[in-house]
Amino acid sequence: MMAPQSVIWKLDDHTRAKHIILRKYLDAWLPILIREGRSGLLIDGFAGPGEYVGGEIGSPLLMINAYQLHRAESLRRGRVKFLFVELDPRRAAHLRQKLQAHLQRQPLPATATYEVYTGRFVDAMTNLLAGGCRHYDAMFVFIDPFGFSHAPMDVIRNLMGCPRCEVLITFMYQEINRFLEAVYRTKRQHYDALFGTPAWQMLLLDAPDVQTRQRRLHDLYRQQLLTVAGARYVRSFCMRDRKNTTDYFLFFATKHRRGMQEMKRAMWKVDPTGNFVFSDCTGLEQGFLLQNDDPEILATLLYEHFRGHQVTIDEIEEFVMADTPFFKYKSSLKLLEDRQQIVVCGEEGRRKGTYKDPTLLIYFR
Ligand SMILES: C[S@@+](CC[C@H](N)C(=O)[O-])C[C@H]1O[C@@H](n2cnc3c(N)ncnc32)[C@H](O)[C@@H]1O
């Protein structure tokens, strides 16, 4: 999509899908991380004007709603701050108006505050980090630019250095295409900053086709989130349209297994409207459709990965969260146990098919 010039614009299916993910994730994230004696910072780094032409709400109001409408009362006992960053002063002003009107009808409790910062994401983050982010116990940063620029890897690394920080990044596929085909040479520094390395240039040199180049750039970005930004779990989800072409990637990066588990749960829950579907795109050539919950698929992955080894349930869960599109694994273990492909060691009195204890040892025959 070409970046609109008007203050507000029409909501498209892609953004609608992204909003479903965001809302489902926040519904899970908020009560885990914000409760009595704890505080959280939610950042919308490319906030937009707060509404669309048809009156639909934008991501900042969606975040506020997720907080206000959440059933967990414990949320209101923790402190929360919303920081909305928008470069375009007209959109920032529109957003302020929308927020004021909304909060007049439905005020925030004293434990919650918000700020609209008019300016660049990079500057807002630099200010934030200079002031120290240590007074927040948890942070969630939504990075949703039109293109795939203005969010350099070093800023993401600095954010990931804050306590319990997670990022959700829109990585526009079409922009990559444009960038591959057009004037990328004039934008070298810009892309060096985006990836946090000039290595992207080498990847393009001997790539046989566009798909390979795109895959390499995707993999490099993921690798940089892991090694430079210091995330422990990174997965990318891609949105495909009816013709099965990829529209964009959403990268989610976190240091926490539970965060990845909740993001996967949110992804798996997205109801396909028929116009699009989300796939897990991490390391899979065609992407893995997040509709196929046949436990047989994960059972095969687990068996191939651990065959001949004895591992704990905790190690199995780590593999599932970090290296597969799945977040539930117990029914797959049960299949393997029923077929005697695994042997469960010890734990007297354990009921067959149950794997509660994270230290329980499993031998893959
Ligand atoms: C894709 S839109 C955001 C949509 C919004 N997140 C939502 O889901 O409703 C991107 C927004 O980022 C703003 N923007 C562009 N460059 C920016 C920058 N460097 N820093 C902050 N905002 C920027 C644009 O003006 C635009 O409103």
Coordinates of C-alpha atoms and ligand atoms in Angstrom, one line a residue:
M1 CA 0.0 0.0 0.0
M2 CA 1.3 3.5 -0.9
A3 CA 1.5 5.7 2.2
P4 CA -1.6 7.9 2.3
Q5 CA -1.1 11.7 2.5
S6 CA -4.5 12.5 4.1
V7 CA -4.9 12.8 7.9
I8 CA -7.1 9.7 8.0
W9 CA -7.5 7.0 5.5
K10 CA -9.6 3.8 4.7
L11 CA -9.0 0.8 6.9
D12 CA -7.9 -2.2 4.8
D13 CA -8.1 -5.9 5.6
H14 CA -4.5 -6.1 6.5
T15 CA -4.7 -3.5 9.2
R16 CA -7.9 -5.1 10.4
A17 CA -6.1 -8.4 10.8
K18 CA -3.2 -6.8 12.5
H19 CA -5.6 -5.2 15.0
I20 CA -7.1 -8.5 15.8
I21 CA -3.7 -9.9 16.7
L22 CA -2.8 -6.8 18.7
R23 CA -6.0 -7.0 20.7
K24 CA -5.8 -10.7 21.4
Y25 CA -2.2 -10.4 22.4
L26 CA -2.9 -7.5 24.8
D27 CA -5.8 -9.3 26.3
A28 CA -3.4 -12.0 27.3
W29 CA -0.4 -9.8 28.1
L30 CA -1.9 -7.1 30.3
P31 CA -3.1 -9.2 33.2
I32 CA 0.2 -11.2 33.3
L33 CA 2.4 -8.2 33.5
I34 CA 0.4 -5.4 35.1
R35 CA -0.9 -6.0 38.5
E36 CA -0.5 -4.7 42.1
G37 CA 2.9 -3.2 42.7
R38 CA 3.9 -3.5 39.0
S39 CA 4.0 -1.1 36.1
G40 CA 4.0 -1.4 32.4
L41 CA 4.7 0.9 29.4
L42 CA 2.8 0.3 26.2
I43 CA 4.3 2.1 23.2
D44 CA 2.7 2.6 19.8
G45 CA 5.7 3.9 17.9
F46 CA 3.8 4.7 14.6
A47 CA 0.5 5.6 16.1
G48 CA -1.4 7.1 13.2
P49 CA -4.4 9.5 13.7
G50 CA -6.5 7.1 15.9
E51 CA -9.3 6.5 13.5
Y52 CA -10.1 5.4 10.0
V53 CA -12.5 6.9 7.4
G54 CA -15.3 4.5 8.3
G55 CA -15.0 5.5 12.0
E56 CA -13.1 2.4 13.0
I57 CA -10.5 2.9 15.8
G58 CA -6.8 2.9 15.2
S59 CA -4.2 1.1 17.2
P60 CA -3.8 3.7 20.1
L61 CA -7.5 3.5 21.0
L62 CA -7.4 -0.2 20.6
M63 CA -4.7 -0.4 23.2
I64 CA -6.6 1.9 25.6
N65 CA -9.8 -0.2 25.0
A66 CA -7.9 -3.5 25.7
Y67 CA -6.9 -2.0 29.0
Q68 CA -10.3 -0.4 30.0
L69 CA -12.4 -3.3 28.9
H70 CA -10.3 -6.0 30.4
R71 CA -12.1 -8.1 33.0
A72 CA -9.1 -8.6 35.3
E73 CA -9.6 -6.1 38.1
S74 CA -6.0 -6.6 39.2
L75 CA -4.9 -4.6 36.2
R76 CA -6.3 -1.4 37.7
R77 CA -4.1 -1.9 40.7
G78 CA -0.9 -1.8 38.7
R79 CA 0.5 1.3 37.0
V80 CA 0.3 1.7 33.2
K81 CA 1.5 4.3 30.8
F82 CA 0.6 4.6 27.1
L83 CA 3.0 6.4 24.8
F84 CA 1.8 7.2 21.3
V85 CA 4.3 8.5 18.9
E86 CA 3.3 10.1 15.6
L87 CA 5.5 12.1 13.3
D88 CA 2.8 14.0 11.3
P89 CA 1.5 16.9 13.4
R90 CA -2.0 16.8 11.8
R91 CA -2.4 13.1 12.7
A92 CA -1.0 13.6 16.2
A93 CA -3.6 16.4 16.7
H94 CA -6.4 14.2 15.4
L95 CA -5.2 11.4 17.7
R96 CA -5.2 13.8 20.7
Q97 CA -8.8 14.9 19.9
K98 CA -10.0 11.3 19.5
L99 CA -8.3 10.3 22.8
Q100 CA -9.8 13.3 24.7
A101 CA -13.3 12.6 23.4
H102 CA -13.0 8.9 24.3
L103 CA -11.5 9.6 27.8
Q104 CA -14.2 12.2 28.6
R105 CA -16.8 9.5 28.1
Q106 CA -14.7 6.8 29.8
P107 CA -11.9 8.2 31.9
L108 CA -8.8 6.3 32.8
P109 CA -8.3 5.3 36.4
A110 CA -5.7 7.2 38.4
T111 CA -3.2 4.4 37.9
A112 CA -3.1 4.9 34.1
T113 CA -1.7 7.8 32.0
Y114 CA -1.1 8.5 28.4
E115 CA 1.1 10.8 26.3
V116 CA 1.0 11.7 22.6
Y117 CA 4.5 12.6 21.4
T118 CA 4.6 14.4 18.1
G119 CA 7.9 13.5 16.4
R120 CA 10.0 10.7 15.1
F121 CA 9.9 7.2 16.7
V122 CA 13.7 7.2 17.0
D123 CA 13.7 10.5 18.9
A124 CA 10.9 9.5 21.2
M125 CA 12.8 6.2 22.0
T126 CA 16.1 8.1 22.5
N127 CA 14.4 10.4 25.0
L128 CA 12.7 7.5 26.8
L129 CA 15.9 5.5 27.0
A130 CA 17.9 8.5 28.2
G131 CA 15.4 9.0 31.0
G132 CA 15.8 5.3 31.9
C133 CA 13.2 2.6 31.3
R134 CA 14.1 0.8 34.5
H135 CA 11.1 2.2 36.4
Y136 CA 8.8 0.0 34.3
D137 CA 8.6 -3.7 35.0
A138 CA 7.4 -4.5 31.5
M139 CA 7.2 -2.9 28.1
F140 CA 5.4 -3.7 24.9
V141 CA 6.3 -1.8 21.7
F142 CA 4.2 -1.8 18.5
I143 CA 6.3 -0.7 15.5
D144 CA 4.0 -0.2 12.6
P145 CA 5.5 2.1 10.0
F146 CA 4.1 2.4 6.4
G147 CA 7.3 1.3 4.9
F148 CA 10.0 -0.8 6.5
S149 CA 12.2 2.1 7.7
H150 CA 12.5 4.5 10.5
A151 CA 12.9 1.8 13.1
P152 CA 16.7 1.1 13.2
M153 CA 18.0 -2.1 14.7
D154 CA 20.1 -0.3 17.3
V155 CA 16.9 1.4 18.7
I156 CA 15.3 -2.1 18.9
R157 CA 18.4 -3.4 20.6
N158 CA 18.3 -0.6 23.2
L159 CA 14.6 -1.2 23.8
M160 CA 15.1 -4.9 24.2
G161 CA 17.7 -4.1 26.9
C162 CA 14.8 -2.7 29.1
P163 CA 13.2 -5.1 31.6
R164 CA 10.8 -7.5 30.0
C165 CA 10.4 -5.7 26.7
E166 CA 8.6 -7.2 23.7
V167 CA 8.3 -5.8 20.2
L168 CA 5.8 -6.4 17.5
I169 CA 7.1 -5.1 14.2
T170 CA 5.3 -4.8 10.8
F171 CA 7.8 -5.6 8.1
M172 CA 6.3 -4.6 4.8
Y173 CA 6.9 -7.1 2.1
Q174 CA 6.0 -4.8 -0.8
E175 CA 8.5 -2.3 0.4
I176 CA 11.2 -5.0 0.3
N177 CA 10.2 -5.7 -3.3
R178 CA 10.4 -2.1 -4.2
F179 CA 13.7 -1.9 -2.5
L180 CA 15.0 -4.9 -4.3
E181 CA 14.1 -3.6 -7.7
A182 CA 14.6 0.1 -7.3
V183 CA 17.1 2.6 -6.0
Y184 CA 18.4 0.8 -3.0
R185 CA 22.0 1.9 -3.7
T186 CA 21.0 5.5 -2.8
K187 CA 19.6 4.2 0.5
R188 CA 22.5 2.1 1.7
Q189 CA 22.9 3.8 5.0
H190 CA 19.2 3.6 5.7
Y191 CA 19.1 -0.1 5.1
D192 CA 22.3 -0.6 7.1
A193 CA 20.5 1.0 10.0
L194 CA 17.4 -1.1 9.5
F195 CA 19.3 -4.4 9.6
G196 CA 22.0 -3.2 11.9
T197 CA 24.6 -4.5 9.4
P198 CA 25.7 -3.9 5.8
A199 CA 25.5 -7.7 5.3
W200 CA 22.2 -7.4 3.4
Q201 CA 24.2 -6.1 0.4
M202 CA 26.1 -9.4 0.1
L203 CA 22.9 -11.4 0.3
L204 CA 21.6 -9.8 -2.8
L205 CA 24.6 -10.3 -5.0
D206 CA 24.4 -14.0 -5.9
A207 CA 20.7 -14.7 -5.2
P208 CA 19.2 -16.6 -8.1
D209 CA 15.7 -15.1 -7.9
V210 CA 13.5 -12.6 -6.1
Q211 CA 12.1 -15.2 -3.7
T212 CA 15.5 -16.2 -2.6
R213 CA 16.5 -12.6 -2.0
Q214 CA 13.4 -11.9 0.0
R215 CA 13.8 -15.0 2.1
R216 CA 17.4 -14.1 2.8
L217 CA 16.5 -10.6 3.9
H218 CA 13.7 -11.9 6.1
D219 CA 16.1 -14.4 7.6
L220 CA 18.8 -11.7 8.1
Y221 CA 16.3 -9.5 9.9
R222 CA 15.3 -12.3 12.2
Q223 CA 18.9 -13.2 12.9
Q224 CA 19.6 -9.6 13.8
L225 CA 16.7 -9.5 16.2
L226 CA 18.2 -12.6 17.9
T227 CA 21.9 -11.7 17.9
V228 CA 22.0 -7.9 17.8
A229 CA 18.8 -6.9 19.5
G230 CA 19.2 -9.8 22.0
A231 CA 15.8 -11.4 21.7
R232 CA 15.6 -15.0 22.7
Y233 CA 12.5 -15.9 20.7
V234 CA 11.7 -14.4 17.3
R235 CA 9.0 -15.6 15.0
S236 CA 7.6 -14.0 11.9
F237 CA 4.0 -14.4 10.8
C238 CA 3.0 -13.5 7.3
M239 CA -0.3 -12.5 6.0
R240 CA -1.4 -14.1 2.8
D241 CA -4.2 -13.0 0.6
R242 CA -6.7 -15.2 -1.3
K243 CA -4.1 -15.8 -4.1
N244 CA -1.7 -17.0 -1.4
T245 CA 0.7 -14.2 -1.9
T246 CA 2.4 -12.8 1.1
D247 CA 1.4 -9.2 2.0
Y248 CA 3.5 -8.5 5.0
F249 CA 5.4 -10.0 7.9
L250 CA 4.8 -9.4 11.5
F251 CA 7.9 -10.1 13.6
F252 CA 7.5 -10.7 17.2
A253 CA 10.6 -10.6 19.4
T254 CA 10.8 -11.4 23.2
K255 CA 13.2 -12.7 25.8
H256 CA 10.3 -14.6 27.5
R257 CA 8.9 -17.9 26.6
R258 CA 5.5 -17.0 28.0
G259 CA 5.3 -13.9 25.8
M260 CA 6.0 -16.0 22.7
Q261 CA 3.4 -18.6 23.9
E262 CA 0.8 -15.8 24.2
M263 CA 1.6 -14.3 20.8
K264 CA 1.3 -17.7 19.1
R265 CA -2.0 -18.3 20.9
A266 CA -3.2 -14.9 19.5
M267 CA -2.0 -15.8 16.0
W268 CA -3.7 -19.2 16.1
K269 CA -7.0 -17.6 17.2
V270 CA -7.3 -15.1 14.4
D271 CA -10.4 -16.0 12.5
P272 CA -9.8 -16.1 8.8
T273 CA -12.3 -13.8 7.1
G274 CA -11.8 -15.7 3.9
N275 CA -9.8 -12.8 2.5
F276 CA -6.6 -13.5 4.2
V277 CA -4.9 -16.0 6.5
F278 CA -1.9 -15.9 8.7
S279 CA 0.9 -18.3 8.4
D280 CA 4.0 -18.9 10.5
C281 CA 6.8 -17.9 8.2
T282 CA 9.8 -18.5 10.3
G283 CA 12.1 -20.9 8.5
L284 CA 9.4 -22.5 6.4
E285 CA 9.6 -22.0 2.7
Q286 CA 5.9 -21.8 2.1
G287 CA 4.7 -20.7 5.5
F288 CA 2.7 -22.8 7.8
L289 CA -1.0 -22.1 7.9
L290 CA -2.2 -21.4 11.4
Q291 CA -5.3 -23.5 11.0
N292 CA -3.8 -26.9 10.9
D293 CA -3.7 -28.0 14.5
D294 CA -3.3 -31.7 13.7
P295 CA -1.0 -32.9 16.7
E296 CA 0.5 -35.4 14.3
I297 CA 2.6 -32.6 12.6
L298 CA 4.2 -31.5 15.8
A299 CA 4.6 -35.2 16.9
T300 CA 6.7 -35.8 13.8
L301 CA 8.8 -32.6 14.4
L302 CA 9.4 -33.6 18.0
Y303 CA 10.4 -37.1 17.1
E304 CA 12.7 -36.1 14.3
H305 CA 14.4 -33.5 16.5
F306 CA 14.8 -35.5 19.7
R307 CA 15.2 -39.0 18.5
G308 CA 17.8 -40.9 20.5
H309 CA 17.9 -38.3 23.3
Q310 CA 16.5 -38.0 26.8
V311 CA 15.2 -34.5 27.5
T312 CA 13.0 -32.8 30.1
I313 CA 9.5 -31.4 29.4
D314 CA 11.0 -28.0 29.9
E315 CA 13.5 -28.6 27.0
I316 CA 10.7 -29.9 24.8
E317 CA 8.6 -26.7 25.5
E318 CA 11.7 -24.6 24.8
F319 CA 12.0 -26.2 21.4
V320 CA 8.3 -25.9 20.6
M321 CA 8.2 -22.2 21.5
A322 CA 11.5 -21.2 19.8
D323 CA 11.7 -23.4 16.8
T324 CA 8.2 -24.4 15.7
P325 CA 4.9 -22.6 14.9
F326 CA 3.1 -24.4 17.7
F327 CA 2.5 -23.5 21.3
K328 CA 0.6 -26.6 22.6
Y329 CA 2.5 -29.9 22.6
K330 CA 0.9 -32.3 25.1
S331 CA -1.4 -34.0 22.7
S332 CA 1.6 -34.6 20.4
L333 CA 3.5 -36.2 23.2
K334 CA 0.5 -38.3 24.0
L335 CA 0.4 -39.6 20.4
L336 CA 4.1 -40.5 20.7
E337 CA 3.6 -42.2 24.1
D338 CA 0.6 -44.2 22.8
R339 CA 2.8 -45.4 19.9
Q340 CA 5.6 -46.1 22.3
Q341 CA 7.9 -43.8 20.4
I342 CA 8.7 -42.1 23.7
V343 CA 9.3 -43.5 27.1
V344 CA 8.4 -41.4 30.1
C345 CA 10.9 -41.9 32.9
G346 CA 10.1 -41.8 36.6
E347 CA 7.3 -39.7 38.3
E348 CA 5.5 -42.3 40.3
G349 CA 1.8 -42.3 40.0
R350 CA 1.7 -40.2 36.8
R351 CA -1.3 -40.7 34.7
K352 CA -0.4 -41.8 31.1
G353 CA -0.7 -38.9 28.7
T354 CA -0.1 -36.1 31.3
Y355 CA 3.1 -34.1 31.3
K356 CA 2.8 -31.5 34.0
D357 CA 6.2 -31.6 35.7
P358 CA 8.7 -29.5 33.7
T359 CA 11.5 -31.7 35.0
L360 CA 9.9 -35.0 33.8
L361 CA 12.3 -36.9 31.6
I362 CA 11.2 -38.2 28.2
Y363 CA 13.3 -40.6 26.1
F364 CA 12.7 -40.5 22.4
R365 CA 13.5 -44.0 21.2
Ligands
LIG1 C1 0.8 2.4 9.3 S1 0.4 4.0 10.0 C2 0.0 3.6 11.6 C3 -1.3 2.9 11.8 C4 -1.6 2.6 13.2 N1 -0.5 1.9 13.9 C5 -2.9 1.7 13.3 O1 -2.7 0.5 13.3 O2 -4.0 2.3 13.4 C6 2.0 4.7 10.2 C7 2.0 6.1 10.9 O3 3.3 6.4 11.2 C8 3.6 7.8 11.0 N2 5.0 7.9 10.8 C9 5.8 7.9 9.7 N3 7.1 8.1 10.0 C10 7.1 8.1 11.3 C11 8.2 8.2 12.2 N4 9.5 8.3 11.8 N5 8.0 8.2 13.6 C12 6.7 8.2 14.0 N6 5.6 8.1 13.2 C13 5.8 8.1 11.9 C14 2.7 8.1 9.8 O4 2.4 9.5 9.7 C15 1.5 7.2 10.0 O5 0.5 7.9 10.6

